[in-house]
Amino acid sequence: MPKPLIIKSETVYKGFFDVKVDTLSLPGKEPIEYTSLIIAKEAAVILALTSGGQFLINREYRHPTGRHLLSLPGGRVDAGETPSETAKREFEEETGYTAKEFLLLGTVYPFPAVCDQKIHYYFAKDAFLNGPAKKEPYELIETLFMSLDEIYRRVSYGEAVDGVLFPALAFYSIKG
């Protein structure tokens, strides 16, 4: 199947993320405008389990939703950093925890209709406290400890969930 031809591309907004509008030529159709977000190409997310069998789950305020969501530690891959390095850094910054080993569970494109970001999911087994969390000033995060059953119970009762949580749990159920 042929790919559309980009006739014109314009960045219409620059900020925390950029907004780009491409004019696409599709075979046998009139040109259309397609809007994309330009954000960090890669990010890393960490599903962590303590030696006591508890998962470290973030409950984080996400302003666009106006809600606190069950989520996981993670963030953008910085220039010159590998996804594995990002996982370790973000996990420690957001929770104060670390682990001896971070295993790649899998990678997904979470929003392919609007951006090309790829998220790498890591598993941190036997996570342990390594010091105080060093959160960004804008991060409103509470770290919770939950069993897998409790995570599912909270979700079944309607607790709001960030989209990164379920792919991590799915990868864990396959590879964990």
Short mmCIF file of the C-alpha atoms (twelve columns), coordinates in Angstrom:
data_MODEL
# 
_entry.id   MODEL 
# 
loop_
_atom_site.group_PDB 
_atom_site.id 
_atom_site.type_symbol 
_atom_site.label_atom_id 
_atom_site.label_alt_id 
_atom_site.label_comp_id 
_atom_site.label_asym_id 
_atom_site.label_seq_id 
_atom_site.Cartn_x 
_atom_site.Cartn_y 
_atom_site.Cartn_z 
_atom_site.pdbx_PDB_model_num 
ATOM 1   C CA . MET A 1   0.000   0.000   0.000  1 
ATOM 2   C CA . PRO A 2   1.515   3.374   -0.980 1 
ATOM 3   C CA . LYS A 3   2.258   6.062   1.593  1 
ATOM 4   C CA . PRO A 4   0.781   9.563   1.187  1 
ATOM 5   C CA . LEU A 5   2.989   12.219  -0.374 1 
ATOM 6   C CA . ILE A 6   3.666   15.258  1.842  1 
ATOM 7   C CA . ILE A 7   2.951   18.343  -0.275 1 
ATOM 8   C CA . LYS A 8   3.598   20.871  2.481  1 
ATOM 9   C CA . SER A 9   4.642   20.727  6.128  1 
ATOM 10  C CA . GLU A 10  4.356   23.584  8.606  1 
ATOM 11  C CA . THR A 11  4.941   23.874  12.343 1 
ATOM 12  C CA . VAL A 12  2.029   25.975  13.569 1 
ATOM 13  C CA . TYR A 13  2.867   26.011  17.290 1 
ATOM 14  C CA . LYS A 14  6.054   25.670  19.339 1 
ATOM 15  C CA . GLY A 15  6.000   24.972  23.067 1 
ATOM 16  C CA . PHE A 16  6.266   22.018  25.469 1 
ATOM 17  C CA . PHE A 17  5.352   20.073  22.355 1 
ATOM 18  C CA . ASP A 18  5.072   21.389  18.815 1 
ATOM 19  C CA . VAL A 19  2.080   21.110  16.502 1 
ATOM 20  C CA . LYS A 20  2.706   20.346  12.848 1 
ATOM 21  C CA . VAL A 21  0.243   20.429  9.957  1 
ATOM 22  C CA . ASP A 22  1.100   18.397  6.864  1 
ATOM 23  C CA . THR A 23  -0.810  18.661  3.610  1 
ATOM 24  C CA . LEU A 24  -1.026  15.114  2.258  1 
ATOM 25  C CA . SER A 25  -1.721  13.887  -1.238 1 
ATOM 26  C CA . LEU A 26  -3.530  10.557  -1.121 1 
ATOM 27  C CA . PRO A 27  -3.925  8.388   -4.230 1 
ATOM 28  C CA . GLY A 28  -7.184  9.244   -6.008 1 
ATOM 29  C CA . LYS A 29  -8.279  11.807  -3.396 1 
ATOM 30  C CA . GLU A 30  -8.158  15.532  -2.782 1 
ATOM 31  C CA . PRO A 31  -5.260  16.764  -0.593 1 
ATOM 32  C CA . ILE A 32  -6.007  16.793  3.143  1 
ATOM 33  C CA . GLU A 33  -4.458  18.501  6.149  1 
ATOM 34  C CA . TYR A 34  -3.179  16.195  8.896  1 
ATOM 35  C CA . THR A 35  -2.238  17.570  12.325 1 
ATOM 36  C CA . SER A 36  0.498   15.893  14.387 1 
ATOM 37  C CA . LEU A 37  2.094   16.531  17.763 1 
ATOM 38  C CA . ILE A 38  5.870   16.710  17.825 1 
ATOM 39  C CA . ILE A 39  6.958   15.438  21.229 1 
ATOM 40  C CA . ALA A 40  9.892   13.496  22.613 1 
ATOM 41  C CA . LYS A 41  10.562  10.621  20.213 1 
ATOM 42  C CA . GLU A 42  11.018  8.159   23.058 1 
ATOM 43  C CA . ALA A 43  9.970   7.724   26.661 1 
ATOM 44  C CA . ALA A 44  10.472  5.078   29.323 1 
ATOM 45  C CA . VAL A 45  8.022   3.732   31.892 1 
ATOM 46  C CA . ILE A 46  8.812   1.513   34.873 1 
ATOM 47  C CA . LEU A 47  6.669   -1.218  36.406 1 
ATOM 48  C CA . ALA A 48  8.382   -1.993  39.714 1 
ATOM 49  C CA . LEU A 49  7.864   -4.789  42.198 1 
ATOM 50  C CA . THR A 50  9.306   -4.842  45.714 1 
ATOM 51  C CA . SER A 51  10.772  -7.994  47.260 1 
ATOM 52  C CA . GLY A 52  7.586   -8.047  49.387 1 
ATOM 53  C CA . GLY A 53  5.425   -8.467  46.274 1 
ATOM 54  C CA . GLN A 54  4.011   -4.929  46.111 1 
ATOM 55  C CA . PHE A 55  3.943   -2.858  42.914 1 
ATOM 56  C CA . LEU A 56  4.998   0.804   43.113 1 
ATOM 57  C CA . ILE A 57  2.164   2.749   41.513 1 
ATOM 58  C CA . ASN A 58  2.144   6.509   41.079 1 
ATOM 59  C CA . ARG A 59  -1.011  8.469   41.654 1 
ATOM 60  C CA . GLU A 60  -0.284  11.601  39.666 1 
ATOM 61  C CA . TYR A 61  -2.214  14.758  38.895 1 
ATOM 62  C CA . ARG A 62  -2.545  15.227  35.122 1 
ATOM 63  C CA . HIS A 63  -3.763  18.714  34.365 1 
ATOM 64  C CA . PRO A 64  -5.499  18.090  31.008 1 
ATOM 65  C CA . THR A 65  -7.800  15.596  32.771 1 
ATOM 66  C CA . GLY A 66  -8.153  17.651  35.956 1 
ATOM 67  C CA . ARG A 67  -7.725  14.402  37.891 1 
ATOM 68  C CA . HIS A 68  -5.255  12.264  39.786 1 
ATOM 69  C CA . LEU A 69  -4.612  9.081   37.796 1 
ATOM 70  C CA . LEU A 70  -3.086  5.729   38.692 1 
ATOM 71  C CA . SER A 71  0.088   5.631   36.669 1 
ATOM 72  C CA . LEU A 72  3.716   4.533   36.641 1 
ATOM 73  C CA . PRO A 73  7.001   6.380   36.998 1 
ATOM 74  C CA . GLY A 74  8.491   7.436   33.691 1 
ATOM 75  C CA . GLY A 75  9.439   10.238  31.376 1 
ATOM 76  C CA . ARG A 76  11.096  11.404  28.199 1 
ATOM 77  C CA . VAL A 77  14.404  10.076  26.974 1 
ATOM 78  C CA . ASP A 78  16.818  13.018  27.116 1 
ATOM 79  C CA . ALA A 79  19.399  13.709  24.393 1 
ATOM 80  C CA . GLY A 80  22.389  11.375  24.773 1 
ATOM 81  C CA . GLU A 81  20.468  9.044   27.078 1 
ATOM 82  C CA . THR A 82  19.307  5.488   26.386 1 
ATOM 83  C CA . PRO A 83  15.771  4.390   27.295 1 
ATOM 84  C CA . SER A 84  17.266  2.141   29.998 1 
ATOM 85  C CA . GLU A 85  19.121  5.094   31.543 1 
ATOM 86  C CA . THR A 86  15.917  7.127   31.430 1 
ATOM 87  C CA . ALA A 87  14.015  4.357   33.205 1 
ATOM 88  C CA . LYS A 88  16.529  4.242   36.045 1 
ATOM 89  C CA . ARG A 89  16.711  8.045   36.360 1 
ATOM 90  C CA . GLU A 90  12.963  8.663   36.244 1 
ATOM 91  C CA . PHE A 91  12.217  5.821   38.659 1 
ATOM 92  C CA . GLU A 92  14.589  7.239   41.246 1 
ATOM 93  C CA . GLU A 93  13.544  10.872  40.682 1 
ATOM 94  C CA . GLU A 94  9.815   10.169  41.020 1 
ATOM 95  C CA . THR A 95  9.872   7.555   43.799 1 
ATOM 96  C CA . GLY A 96  13.296  7.529   45.500 1 
ATOM 97  C CA . TYR A 97  13.482  3.823   44.617 1 
ATOM 98  C CA . THR A 98  15.850  1.881   42.413 1 
ATOM 99  C CA . ALA A 99  16.510  -1.770  41.540 1 
ATOM 100 C CA . LYS A 100 19.537  -3.847  40.650 1 
ATOM 101 C CA . GLU A 101 18.094  -4.766  37.277 1 
ATOM 102 C CA . PHE A 102 15.757  -3.138  34.779 1 
ATOM 103 C CA . LEU A 103 14.435  -5.560  32.181 1 
ATOM 104 C CA . LEU A 104 12.824  -4.374  28.942 1 
ATOM 105 C CA . LEU A 105 9.273   -5.723  28.805 1 
ATOM 106 C CA . GLY A 106 8.317   -4.240  25.441 1 
ATOM 107 C CA . THR A 107 7.799   -1.133  23.364 1 
ATOM 108 C CA . VAL A 108 4.630   0.503   22.015 1 
ATOM 109 C CA . TYR A 109 3.544   3.493   19.943 1 
ATOM 110 C CA . PRO A 110 0.737   4.768   22.214 1 
ATOM 111 C CA . PHE A 111 -0.716  7.529   20.016 1 
ATOM 112 C CA . PRO A 112 0.210   6.703   16.388 1 
ATOM 113 C CA . ALA A 113 -2.681  8.749   15.008 1 
ATOM 114 C CA . VAL A 114 -1.190  11.972  16.381 1 
ATOM 115 C CA . CYS A 115 2.524   11.390  17.079 1 
ATOM 116 C CA . ASP A 116 5.444   9.032   16.501 1 
ATOM 117 C CA . GLN A 117 6.507   8.690   20.140 1 
ATOM 118 C CA . LYS A 118 7.661   5.248   21.233 1 
ATOM 119 C CA . ILE A 119 7.389   4.170   24.885 1 
ATOM 120 C CA . HIS A 120 9.754   1.555   26.312 1 
ATOM 121 C CA . TYR A 121 8.358   -0.437  29.244 1 
ATOM 122 C CA . TYR A 122 10.797  -1.707  31.879 1 
ATOM 123 C CA . PHE A 123 10.353  -4.057  34.803 1 
ATOM 124 C CA . ALA A 124 12.283  -3.332  38.007 1 
ATOM 125 C CA . LYS A 125 12.304  -6.424  40.230 1 
ATOM 126 C CA . ASP A 126 13.106  -6.224  43.953 1 
ATOM 127 C CA . ALA A 127 12.868  -2.428  44.023 1 
ATOM 128 C CA . PHE A 128 14.301  -0.796  47.132 1 
ATOM 129 C CA . LEU A 129 14.380  2.692   48.616 1 
ATOM 130 C CA . ASN A 130 17.574  4.525   47.669 1 
ATOM 131 C CA . GLY A 131 16.855  8.004   49.021 1 
ATOM 132 C CA . PRO A 132 14.261  10.759  48.803 1 
ATOM 133 C CA . ALA A 133 12.326  11.373  45.604 1 
ATOM 134 C CA . LYS A 134 13.525  14.357  43.537 1 
ATOM 135 C CA . LYS A 135 10.339  15.340  41.710 1 
ATOM 136 C CA . GLU A 136 10.065  18.236  39.286 1 
ATOM 137 C CA . PRO A 137 8.299   21.273  40.813 1 
ATOM 138 C CA . TYR A 138 5.229   20.707  38.610 1 
ATOM 139 C CA . GLU A 139 4.907   16.986  39.485 1 
ATOM 140 C CA . LEU A 140 2.167   16.169  41.989 1 
ATOM 141 C CA . ILE A 141 2.906   12.495  42.604 1 
ATOM 142 C CA . GLU A 142 2.062   10.123  45.432 1 
ATOM 143 C CA . THR A 143 3.753   6.694   45.367 1 
ATOM 144 C CA . LEU A 144 1.464   3.853   46.439 1 
ATOM 145 C CA . PHE A 145 2.226   0.197   47.111 1 
ATOM 146 C CA . MET A 146 -0.365  -2.251  45.771 1 
ATOM 147 C CA . SER A 147 -0.837  -5.901  44.995 1 
ATOM 148 C CA . LEU A 148 -1.880  -6.804  41.475 1 
ATOM 149 C CA . ASP A 149 -5.341  -7.666  42.830 1 
ATOM 150 C CA . GLU A 150 -5.645  -4.239  44.444 1 
ATOM 151 C CA . ILE A 151 -4.688  -2.489  41.196 1 
ATOM 152 C CA . TYR A 152 -7.388  -4.399  39.317 1 
ATOM 153 C CA . ARG A 153 -9.910  -3.847  42.123 1 
ATOM 154 C CA . ARG A 154 -9.357  -0.071  42.104 1 
ATOM 155 C CA . VAL A 155 -9.705  0.026   38.337 1 
ATOM 156 C CA . SER A 156 -12.870 -2.095  38.439 1 
ATOM 157 C CA . TYR A 157 -14.357 0.368   40.960 1 
ATOM 158 C CA . GLY A 158 -13.734 3.214   38.533 1 
ATOM 159 C CA . GLU A 159 -10.476 4.791   39.715 1 
ATOM 160 C CA . ALA A 160 -9.027  6.901   36.893 1 
ATOM 161 C CA . VAL A 161 -6.057  5.351   35.095 1 
ATOM 162 C CA . ASP A 162 -3.257  6.770   32.932 1 
ATOM 163 C CA . GLY A 163 -2.893  4.939   29.619 1 
ATOM 164 C CA . VAL A 164 0.643   3.741   30.416 1 
ATOM 165 C CA . LEU A 165 -0.485  1.396   33.194 1 
ATOM 166 C CA . PHE A 166 -2.287  -1.294  31.207 1 
ATOM 167 C CA . PRO A 167 0.372   -1.969  28.568 1 
ATOM 168 C CA . ALA A 168 2.849   -2.441  31.446 1 
ATOM 169 C CA . LEU A 169 0.526   -4.917  33.169 1 
ATOM 170 C CA . ALA A 170 -0.081  -6.745  29.886 1 
ATOM 171 C CA . PHE A 171 3.662   -7.048  29.223 1 
ATOM 172 C CA . TYR A 172 4.155   -8.221  32.817 1 
ATOM 173 C CA . SER A 173 1.476   -10.906 32.463 1 
ATOM 174 C CA . ILE A 174 3.228   -12.192 29.333 1 
ATOM 175 C CA . LYS A 175 6.866   -11.875 30.420 1 
ATOM 176 C CA . GLY A 176 6.817   -11.346 34.207 1 
# 
